[in-house]
Amino acid sequence: MCLFSVTVSPIPSSNFQRCDPITHQIFVNTNSNPHPRISITSIRSSKVPTRMEVRARAPGKIILAGEHAVVHGSAAVAASINLYTHVSLRFHSISDDDHTLKLHLKDMALEFSWSIERIKEVLQEVGCPFSSTPTTCTPEFIKLIAALLIEQNIPEAKIGLASGVSAFLWLYTCIQGFKPATVVITSELPLGSGLGSSASLCVSLSAALLALSDSASLDFSHQGWSVFGENELELVNKWAFEGEKIIHGKPSGIDNSVSTFGNMIKFKSGSLTRLSSNMPLKMLVTNTKVGRNTKALVAGVSERTLRHPNAMKAVFNAVDFISEELSNIIQSPAPDELSITEKEEKLGELMEMNQGLLQCMGVSHASIETVLRTTLKYKLASKLTGAGGGGCVLTLLPTLLSGTVVNKVIAALESCEFQCLIAGIGGNGVEICFGSCSS
């Protein structure tokens, strides 16, 4: 299941993508962005400065409406959230006398280091993976990468990170070959909570690697965050999708698309449409810290559908109407404060209706119900996002809601040992920066 989120700024609406007939990945065309666009060309660029460092950040995502029902033909609405995974990449210079590839997962307090000679020795057994076009990692290479991981002695408690480190090694060697470098990764996204942390990782990593590759023609002197050009974003998205396949096996491609292109999308029957809005949205994202089995939850909904086909068809149809109405509200003009308040009230009602239907599908959880009861005391609308069965819950924070109330809600939820994050919805996708950049 995928999730999505949004922070809304003016974006001209446009039909958003095409689907690759082989990989079934969705690719997007975007038209506007407040940040400067950067062009990646097929012509080799001038040499990257010796001690150049690039930073990239890619957002997570939430699902505003339609999870689970989207599998059964209903529409779903997803969006980026302004919680990011950050990647910094610095090549080692000759004067460093450091012939290693280092990976530092700062949040996990884990550091990995491989000598370049060792990487060459292992991976060149079946040929160099270096490729100018996005390439799927073969089972043979997965085994070789696994050998490199075993040598790192990953703590058993953190062995779940192995697939992410494997994706790193594949993307790095494919795009950059065997160059010594240091890569540092941090994230504001809780892992395994349905906020697209793995896609955010793969997108930010692909962007950083491509920014300093021979495929890129960039202005290294530009200060602040920049956005890749439209065609180049597709390249980032394709590489990120390859990383997602290593982590998840058969991802839908939606998570990495939202993280790459940002903003909001509507997804239905394999087609993605970009949504535009002038309406700022803010959500309280509550992480229940309850793990869930997405595959089992999806299967459970399918089994319930087999047992009650007519009733579940009505549920899915209702969700479809909710997603469509939500899309229309988000895209309709809101010229004044009163209009924004009215739209927020409607969105809140739709979120509550969607949550009721998710309960009908059997994907809620005691922890989710606790969040719903808590926020309802303050007359705030909430719904689960993603697979359910735990994970995260969204609560709409109206524009006119006082900070005092927000603090009370957060205090009440944190007293239940939940983690609370405030996120803007529908902002930019992946961005890169050379030199100094604001957080």
Short mmCIF file of C-alpha atoms in Angstrom, two decimals:
data_model
loop_
_atom_site.label_atom_id
_atom_site.label_comp_id
_atom_site.label_asym_id
_atom_site.label_seq_id
_atom_site.Cartn_x
_atom_site.Cartn_y
_atom_site.Cartn_z
CA MET A 1 0.00 0.00 0.00
CA CYS A 2 1.22 3.50 -0.54
CA LEU A 3 0.57 6.72 1.30
CA PHE A 4 0.62 10.30 0.25
CA SER A 5 0.75 13.94 1.46
CA VAL A 6 0.58 17.62 0.46
CA THR A 7 1.64 21.29 1.11
CA VAL A 8 -0.21 23.31 -1.45
CA SER A 9 1.21 25.98 -3.74
CA PRO A 10 -0.11 27.18 -7.13
CA ILE A 11 0.56 24.57 -9.79
CA PRO A 12 -1.10 24.43 -13.19
CA SER A 13 -3.07 21.22 -13.46
CA SER A 14 -2.04 18.76 -16.11
CA ASN A 15 -2.42 15.13 -16.95
CA PHE A 16 0.45 13.74 -15.11
CA GLN A 17 1.90 10.59 -16.52
CA ARG A 18 2.35 7.68 -18.77
CA CYS A 19 2.95 4.11 -17.69
CA ASP A 20 5.94 2.11 -18.88
CA PRO A 21 4.43 -1.01 -20.47
CA ILE A 22 7.25 -3.21 -19.21
CA THR A 23 7.87 -2.04 -15.66
CA HIS A 24 4.37 -0.59 -15.12
CA GLN A 25 6.09 2.38 -13.54
CA ILE A 26 4.39 5.72 -13.80
CA PHE A 27 6.33 8.68 -15.19
CA VAL A 28 5.31 12.27 -14.74
CA ASN A 29 5.47 15.51 -16.68
CA THR A 30 5.58 18.63 -14.52
CA ASN A 31 5.34 22.21 -15.69
CA SER A 32 5.99 24.70 -12.93
CA ASN A 33 8.01 25.14 -9.81
CA PRO A 34 9.28 28.13 -7.83
CA HIS A 35 12.82 26.73 -7.73
CA PRO A 36 15.26 26.92 -10.64
CA ARG A 37 15.24 23.85 -12.88
CA ILE A 38 18.38 21.93 -13.69
CA SER A 39 18.98 20.09 -16.93
CA ILE A 40 20.50 16.65 -17.22
CA THR A 41 21.74 16.02 -20.73
CA SER A 42 23.12 13.04 -22.59
CA ILE A 43 26.29 15.04 -23.28
CA ARG A 44 29.14 14.57 -20.84
CA SER A 45 29.40 17.54 -18.52
CA SER A 46 32.52 19.35 -17.47
CA LYS A 47 34.44 17.68 -14.68
CA VAL A 48 32.89 17.79 -11.23
CA PRO A 49 34.95 20.06 -8.96
CA THR A 50 37.43 18.08 -6.85
CA ARG A 51 35.82 18.52 -3.46
CA MET A 52 32.28 19.13 -4.66
CA GLU A 53 29.52 18.06 -2.31
CA VAL A 54 25.87 17.77 -3.25
CA ARG A 55 22.87 17.47 -1.00
CA ALA A 56 19.50 16.10 -2.05
CA ARG A 57 16.21 15.87 -0.23
CA ALA A 58 13.05 14.02 -1.19
CA PRO A 59 9.68 14.14 0.59
CA GLY A 60 7.60 11.39 2.08
CA LYS A 61 3.96 10.90 1.16
CA ILE A 62 0.50 10.28 2.57
CA ILE A 63 -2.79 8.98 1.19
CA LEU A 64 -5.57 11.48 1.69
CA ALA A 65 -8.29 9.14 0.44
CA GLY A 66 -8.77 5.82 -1.29
CA GLU A 67 -6.29 3.37 0.25
CA HIS A 68 -7.27 -0.30 -0.16
CA ALA A 69 -10.25 0.65 -2.34
CA VAL A 70 -7.79 1.71 -5.06
CA VAL A 71 -6.84 -1.96 -5.43
CA HIS A 72 -10.47 -2.62 -6.35
CA GLY A 73 -10.80 0.13 -8.96
CA SER A 74 -11.63 3.19 -6.87
CA ALA A 75 -9.73 6.48 -7.09
CA ALA A 76 -7.13 7.42 -4.48
CA VAL A 77 -5.57 10.80 -3.72
CA ALA A 78 -1.95 10.99 -2.61
CA ALA A 79 0.43 13.83 -1.85
CA SER A 80 3.92 14.73 -0.74
CA ILE A 81 4.61 15.93 2.80
CA ASN A 82 7.34 18.29 3.89
CA LEU A 83 9.14 15.62 5.88
CA TYR A 84 12.28 14.57 4.03
CA THR A 85 15.08 12.11 3.63
CA HIS A 86 18.38 13.98 3.18
CA VAL A 87 21.41 12.62 1.35
CA SER A 88 24.82 14.27 1.14
CA LEU A 89 27.45 12.97 -1.28
CA ARG A 90 31.12 13.96 -1.35
CA PHE A 91 33.78 12.35 -3.51
CA HIS A 92 37.19 11.81 -1.93
CA SER A 93 40.00 13.79 -3.53
CA ILE A 94 43.47 12.44 -4.24
CA SER A 95 44.79 14.41 -1.28
CA ASP A 96 42.35 12.56 1.01
CA ASP A 97 44.21 9.32 0.29
CA ASP A 98 40.94 7.53 1.08
CA HIS A 99 40.04 4.73 -1.32
CA THR A 100 36.82 3.65 0.33
CA LEU A 101 33.09 4.05 -0.13
CA LYS A 102 31.57 5.10 3.17
CA LEU A 103 27.88 5.11 4.09
CA HIS A 104 26.75 6.79 7.30
CA LEU A 105 23.15 6.21 8.43
CA LYS A 106 23.18 8.98 10.97
CA ASP A 107 19.77 8.33 12.56
CA MET A 108 20.68 4.69 13.12
CA ALA A 109 24.20 5.44 14.35
CA LEU A 110 25.49 2.98 11.75
CA GLU A 111 28.53 3.38 9.53
CA PHE A 112 29.60 1.12 6.67
CA SER A 113 32.86 1.18 4.78
CA TRP A 114 34.03 -0.81 1.77
CA SER A 115 37.37 -0.51 0.02
CA ILE A 116 36.87 0.29 -3.66
CA GLU A 117 39.12 -2.64 -4.55
CA ARG A 118 36.88 -5.01 -2.58
CA ILE A 119 33.75 -3.70 -4.31
CA LYS A 120 35.42 -4.17 -7.69
CA GLU A 121 36.60 -7.63 -6.78
CA VAL A 122 33.10 -8.78 -5.77
CA LEU A 123 30.87 -7.04 -8.28
CA GLN A 124 33.02 -7.51 -11.37
CA GLU A 125 32.57 -11.26 -11.10
CA VAL A 126 29.55 -10.89 -13.38
CA GLY A 127 30.57 -7.68 -15.11
CA CYS A 128 30.63 -4.03 -14.06
CA PRO A 129 27.14 -2.76 -13.17
CA PHE A 130 27.93 0.79 -14.37
CA SER A 131 25.07 1.90 -16.63
CA SER A 132 23.95 5.17 -18.20
CA THR A 133 20.31 4.03 -18.19
CA PRO A 134 18.17 2.72 -15.32
CA THR A 135 18.84 -0.99 -14.93
CA THR A 136 17.17 -3.71 -12.88
CA CYS A 137 19.39 -5.47 -10.37
CA THR A 138 19.70 -9.14 -11.32
CA PRO A 139 19.45 -12.00 -8.81
CA GLU A 140 23.17 -12.64 -9.40
CA PHE A 141 24.08 -9.12 -8.37
CA ILE A 142 21.78 -9.29 -5.34
CA LYS A 143 23.80 -12.29 -4.13
CA LEU A 144 27.09 -10.45 -4.67
CA ILE A 145 25.83 -7.37 -2.85
CA ALA A 146 24.68 -9.64 -0.02
CA ALA A 147 28.27 -10.85 0.31
CA LEU A 148 29.43 -7.24 0.77
CA LEU A 149 26.77 -6.72 3.44
CA ILE A 150 27.70 -9.85 5.39
CA GLU A 151 31.21 -8.45 5.78
CA GLN A 152 29.75 -5.40 7.55
CA ASN A 153 28.27 -7.38 10.45
CA ILE A 154 24.99 -5.47 10.63
CA PRO A 155 23.51 -5.76 14.15
CA GLU A 156 20.70 -8.31 14.24
CA ALA A 157 18.30 -5.71 15.63
CA LYS A 158 18.86 -3.60 12.52
CA ILE A 159 19.05 -6.33 9.90
CA GLY A 160 15.87 -4.91 8.33
CA LEU A 161 18.04 -2.11 6.95
CA ALA A 162 19.96 -4.57 4.75
CA SER A 163 17.64 -4.14 1.76
CA GLY A 164 18.07 -0.37 1.89
CA VAL A 165 21.86 -0.69 2.02
CA SER A 166 21.67 -3.13 -0.91
CA ALA A 167 19.69 -0.54 -2.89
CA PHE A 168 22.37 2.03 -2.03
CA LEU A 169 25.19 -0.17 -3.32
CA TRP A 170 23.33 -0.96 -6.53
CA LEU A 171 22.40 2.65 -7.30
CA TYR A 172 25.85 3.95 -6.38
CA THR A 173 27.84 1.50 -8.50
CA CYS A 174 25.45 1.76 -11.43
CA ILE A 175 25.48 5.55 -11.58
CA GLN A 176 28.95 6.39 -10.24
CA GLY A 177 30.93 3.23 -10.82
CA PHE A 178 33.82 2.67 -8.39
CA LYS A 179 34.61 6.16 -7.09
CA PRO A 180 35.63 6.61 -3.44
CA ALA A 181 33.13 8.79 -1.60
CA THR A 182 31.28 9.46 1.63
CA VAL A 183 27.49 9.37 1.70
CA VAL A 184 25.54 10.55 4.73
CA ILE A 185 21.81 9.84 5.06
CA THR A 186 19.35 11.29 7.58
CA SER A 187 15.57 11.22 7.57
CA GLU A 188 12.67 12.98 9.24
CA LEU A 189 10.39 10.08 8.28
CA PRO A 190 9.71 7.23 10.72
CA LEU A 191 10.66 3.91 9.12
CA GLY A 192 8.02 1.35 8.24
CA SER A 193 5.12 3.62 9.14
CA GLY A 194 3.64 4.00 5.65
CA LEU A 195 4.99 7.48 4.94
CA GLY A 196 7.15 6.38 2.01
CA SER A 197 10.52 6.40 3.76
CA SER A 198 12.12 3.85 1.42
CA ALA A 199 10.96 5.68 -1.71
CA SER A 200 12.19 8.96 -0.24
CA LEU A 201 15.58 7.32 0.33
CA CYS A 202 15.82 5.95 -3.21
CA VAL A 203 14.71 9.24 -4.79
CA SER A 204 17.08 11.46 -2.79
CA LEU A 205 19.97 9.05 -3.34
CA SER A 206 19.33 8.81 -7.10
CA ALA A 207 19.12 12.59 -7.35
CA ALA A 208 22.42 13.14 -5.53
CA LEU A 209 24.21 10.50 -7.60
CA LEU A 210 22.88 11.84 -10.91
CA ALA A 211 23.69 15.44 -9.94
CA LEU A 212 27.40 14.56 -9.81
CA SER A 213 27.36 12.14 -12.73
CA ASP A 214 28.58 12.58 -16.29
CA SER A 215 24.93 12.72 -17.33
CA ALA A 216 24.39 16.06 -15.63
CA SER A 217 25.12 19.59 -16.76
CA LEU A 218 24.70 21.72 -13.66
CA ASP A 219 25.44 25.14 -12.28
CA PHE A 220 27.58 24.26 -9.28
CA SER A 221 27.71 27.92 -8.22
CA HIS A 222 23.94 28.15 -7.64
CA GLN A 223 23.10 28.67 -3.97
CA GLY A 224 19.99 27.16 -2.40
CA TRP A 225 17.69 24.34 -3.41
CA SER A 226 17.13 23.62 -7.09
CA VAL A 227 14.72 21.41 -8.98
CA PHE A 228 15.63 19.13 -11.87
CA GLY A 229 14.02 19.70 -15.25
CA GLU A 230 10.94 17.72 -16.23
CA ASN A 231 12.63 15.08 -18.37
CA GLU A 232 15.42 14.70 -15.85
CA LEU A 233 12.93 14.02 -13.08
CA GLU A 234 11.80 10.99 -15.05
CA LEU A 235 15.39 9.70 -14.99
CA VAL A 236 15.59 10.18 -11.23
CA ASN A 237 12.22 8.45 -10.88
CA LYS A 238 13.27 5.45 -12.97
CA TRP A 239 16.47 4.92 -10.99
CA ALA A 240 14.57 5.32 -7.70
CA PHE A 241 12.07 2.71 -8.87
CA GLU A 242 14.94 0.27 -9.42
CA GLY A 243 16.03 0.87 -5.84
CA GLU A 244 12.47 0.35 -4.60
CA LYS A 245 12.36 -3.01 -6.41
CA ILE A 246 15.37 -4.18 -4.41
CA ILE A 247 13.67 -3.16 -1.17
CA HIS A 248 10.08 -4.22 -1.87
CA GLY A 249 10.20 -6.68 -4.74
CA LYS A 250 7.14 -5.47 -6.67
CA PRO A 251 6.44 -1.83 -5.75
CA SER A 252 3.65 0.05 -7.51
CA GLY A 253 5.87 2.98 -8.42
CA ILE A 254 3.47 5.43 -6.80
CA ASP A 255 5.58 6.18 -3.72
CA ASN A 256 8.70 7.08 -5.69
CA SER A 257 6.62 9.09 -8.20
CA VAL A 258 5.09 11.22 -5.44
CA SER A 259 8.50 11.70 -3.82
CA THR A 260 10.13 12.62 -7.14
CA PHE A 261 7.51 14.99 -8.53
CA GLY A 262 5.86 16.19 -5.33
CA ASN A 263 2.51 17.93 -5.07
CA MET A 264 -0.70 15.88 -5.20
CA ILE A 265 -1.93 13.15 -7.49
CA LYS A 266 -5.08 11.20 -8.15
CA PHE A 267 -4.58 7.55 -9.03
CA LYS A 268 -7.20 5.30 -10.62
CA SER A 269 -6.90 2.12 -12.65
CA GLY A 270 -3.22 2.64 -13.44
CA SER A 271 -3.58 6.29 -14.44
CA LEU A 272 -2.14 9.22 -12.48
CA THR A 273 -3.44 12.78 -12.75
CA ARG A 274 -1.68 15.75 -11.22
CA LEU A 275 -3.82 17.99 -9.02
CA SER A 276 -3.29 21.69 -8.42
CA SER A 277 -4.38 23.81 -5.48
CA ASN A 278 -3.95 27.25 -3.95
CA MET A 279 -5.21 25.92 -0.65
CA PRO A 280 -2.60 25.43 2.09
CA LEU A 281 -3.17 22.21 3.99
CA LYS A 282 -1.55 21.12 7.22
CA MET A 283 -1.84 17.75 8.89
CA LEU A 284 -0.93 16.31 12.24
CA VAL A 285 0.63 12.93 11.45
CA THR A 286 0.42 10.54 14.41
CA ASN A 287 2.66 7.51 14.29
CA THR A 288 1.08 4.81 16.46
CA LYS A 289 4.38 2.88 16.34
CA VAL A 290 2.33 -0.27 15.76
CA GLY A 291 3.84 -2.39 13.00
CA ARG A 292 1.57 -3.90 10.41
CA ASN A 293 1.65 -6.50 7.68
CA THR A 294 0.54 -4.67 4.54
CA LYS A 295 0.25 -7.84 2.46
CA ALA A 296 -2.00 -9.49 5.07
CA LEU A 297 -4.21 -6.39 5.37
CA VAL A 298 -4.67 -6.16 1.60
CA ALA A 299 -5.48 -9.87 1.48
CA GLY A 300 -7.98 -9.44 4.31
CA VAL A 301 -9.90 -6.81 2.36
CA SER A 302 -9.97 -9.09 -0.68
CA GLU A 303 -11.27 -11.99 1.40
CA ARG A 304 -14.01 -9.80 2.88
CA THR A 305 -14.91 -8.74 -0.66
CA LEU A 306 -15.34 -12.39 -1.67
CA ARG A 307 -17.60 -13.03 1.32
CA HIS A 308 -19.70 -9.87 0.85
CA PRO A 309 -19.34 -8.83 -2.80
CA ASN A 310 -22.35 -6.52 -3.03
CA ALA A 311 -21.76 -4.75 0.27
CA MET A 312 -18.06 -4.26 -0.44
CA LYS A 313 -18.80 -3.02 -3.94
CA ALA A 314 -20.94 -0.30 -2.35
CA VAL A 315 -18.08 0.53 0.04
CA PHE A 316 -15.58 0.84 -2.82
CA ASN A 317 -18.01 2.98 -4.85
CA ALA A 318 -18.48 5.30 -1.89
CA VAL A 319 -14.70 5.65 -1.50
CA ASP A 320 -14.44 6.48 -5.20
CA PHE A 321 -16.98 9.30 -4.81
CA ILE A 322 -15.08 10.59 -1.78
CA SER A 323 -11.76 10.67 -3.66
CA GLU A 324 -13.32 12.42 -6.63
CA GLU A 325 -15.06 15.00 -4.45
CA LEU A 326 -11.90 15.58 -2.44
CA SER A 327 -9.99 16.18 -5.68
CA ASN A 328 -12.57 18.71 -6.84
CA ILE A 329 -12.52 20.60 -3.54
CA ILE A 330 -8.73 20.80 -3.50
CA GLN A 331 -8.65 22.21 -7.04
CA SER A 332 -11.52 24.70 -6.64
CA PRO A 333 -10.64 28.37 -6.00
CA ALA A 334 -10.52 29.63 -2.40
CA PRO A 335 -10.33 33.43 -2.75
CA ASP A 336 -10.77 34.32 0.92
CA GLU A 337 -10.49 33.00 4.45
CA LEU A 338 -14.18 32.06 4.58
CA SER A 339 -13.85 29.94 1.45
CA ILE A 340 -10.81 28.16 2.86
CA THR A 341 -12.67 27.43 6.11
CA GLU A 342 -15.64 25.99 4.20
CA LYS A 343 -13.35 23.81 2.10
CA GLU A 344 -11.54 22.57 5.21
CA GLU A 345 -14.86 21.62 6.78
CA LYS A 346 -15.80 19.61 3.70
CA LEU A 347 -12.41 17.93 3.57
CA GLY A 348 -12.74 17.00 7.24
CA GLU A 349 -16.14 15.42 6.64
CA LEU A 350 -14.79 13.43 3.69
CA MET A 351 -11.85 12.21 5.78
CA GLU A 352 -14.25 11.00 8.50
CA MET A 353 -16.44 9.26 5.93
CA ASN A 354 -13.40 7.58 4.39
CA GLN A 355 -12.28 6.41 7.84
CA GLY A 356 -15.72 4.88 8.47
CA LEU A 357 -15.46 2.96 5.21
CA LEU A 358 -11.94 1.79 6.09
CA GLN A 359 -13.41 0.41 9.30
CA CYS A 360 -15.97 -1.42 7.15
CA MET A 361 -13.04 -2.96 5.27
CA GLY A 362 -11.59 -4.22 8.56
CA VAL A 363 -8.27 -2.36 8.45
CA SER A 364 -8.53 -0.19 11.54
CA HIS A 365 -6.79 -1.01 14.83
CA ALA A 366 -7.17 -0.25 18.53
CA SER A 367 -4.28 2.24 18.34
CA ILE A 368 -5.92 4.03 15.42
CA GLU A 369 -9.23 4.19 17.28
CA THR A 370 -7.43 5.75 20.25
CA VAL A 371 -6.12 8.52 18.00
CA LEU A 372 -9.60 9.05 16.52
CA ARG A 373 -11.23 9.35 19.95
CA THR A 374 -8.54 11.74 21.16
CA THR A 375 -8.76 14.12 18.21
CA LEU A 376 -12.57 13.96 18.16
CA LYS A 377 -12.58 15.48 21.66
CA TYR A 378 -11.19 18.60 20.01
CA LYS A 379 -13.62 18.34 17.06
CA LEU A 380 -10.84 17.48 14.63
CA ALA A 381 -11.24 15.11 11.67
CA SER A 382 -8.87 12.15 11.37
CA LYS A 383 -8.33 9.05 9.27
CA LEU A 384 -5.71 6.35 8.94
CA THR A 385 -3.33 6.65 6.02
CA GLY A 386 -1.95 3.72 4.09
CA ALA A 387 -2.41 0.07 4.96
CA GLY A 388 -3.93 0.60 8.41
CA GLY A 389 -3.63 -2.00 11.16
CA GLY A 390 -1.45 0.51 13.01
CA GLY A 391 0.94 2.82 11.18
CA CYS A 392 -0.01 6.49 10.91
CA VAL A 393 -3.15 8.58 11.31
CA LEU A 394 -3.81 11.95 9.65
CA THR A 395 -5.59 14.78 11.47
CA LEU A 396 -6.58 17.89 9.52
CA LEU A 397 -5.38 21.09 11.22
CA PRO A 398 -7.69 23.93 10.09
CA THR A 399 -6.09 27.26 9.23
CA LEU A 400 -7.86 29.06 12.08
CA LEU A 401 -7.08 26.41 14.71
CA SER A 402 -5.15 27.92 17.60
CA GLY A 403 -1.69 26.72 18.48
CA THR A 404 -2.89 26.14 22.04
CA VAL A 405 -5.37 23.50 20.85
CA VAL A 406 -2.75 21.84 18.66
CA ASN A 407 -0.39 21.61 21.63
CA LYS A 408 -3.11 20.05 23.78
CA VAL A 409 -3.91 17.45 21.12
CA ILE A 410 -0.24 16.58 20.71
CA ALA A 411 0.23 16.30 24.48
CA ALA A 412 -2.76 13.96 24.75
CA LEU A 413 -1.49 11.75 21.93
CA GLU A 414 2.08 11.68 23.20
CA SER A 415 0.79 10.59 26.60
CA CYS A 416 -0.34 7.42 24.77
CA GLU A 417 3.29 6.91 23.62
CA PHE A 418 2.46 7.99 20.06
CA GLN A 419 4.82 10.12 17.95
CA CYS A 420 3.38 13.34 16.50
CA LEU A 421 4.64 15.23 13.46
CA ILE A 422 3.17 18.35 11.86
CA ALA A 423 3.43 18.32 8.08
CA GLY A 424 2.56 20.61 5.22
CA ILE A 425 0.88 18.84 2.35
CA GLY A 426 1.54 19.00 -1.40
CA GLY A 427 4.90 20.73 -1.68
CA ASN A 428 7.86 20.21 -4.00
CA GLY A 429 9.32 16.87 -4.91
CA VAL A 430 13.03 16.06 -4.89
CA GLU A 431 15.47 18.98 -4.76
CA ILE A 432 19.27 19.30 -4.83
CA CYS A 433 21.69 21.84 -3.45
CA PHE A 434 25.37 22.73 -3.84
CA GLY A 435 26.99 24.72 -1.08
CA SER A 436 24.80 26.23 1.61
CA CYS A 437 21.07 25.51 1.71
CA SER A 438 18.33 26.15 4.21
CA SER A 439 16.77 23.16 5.93
#
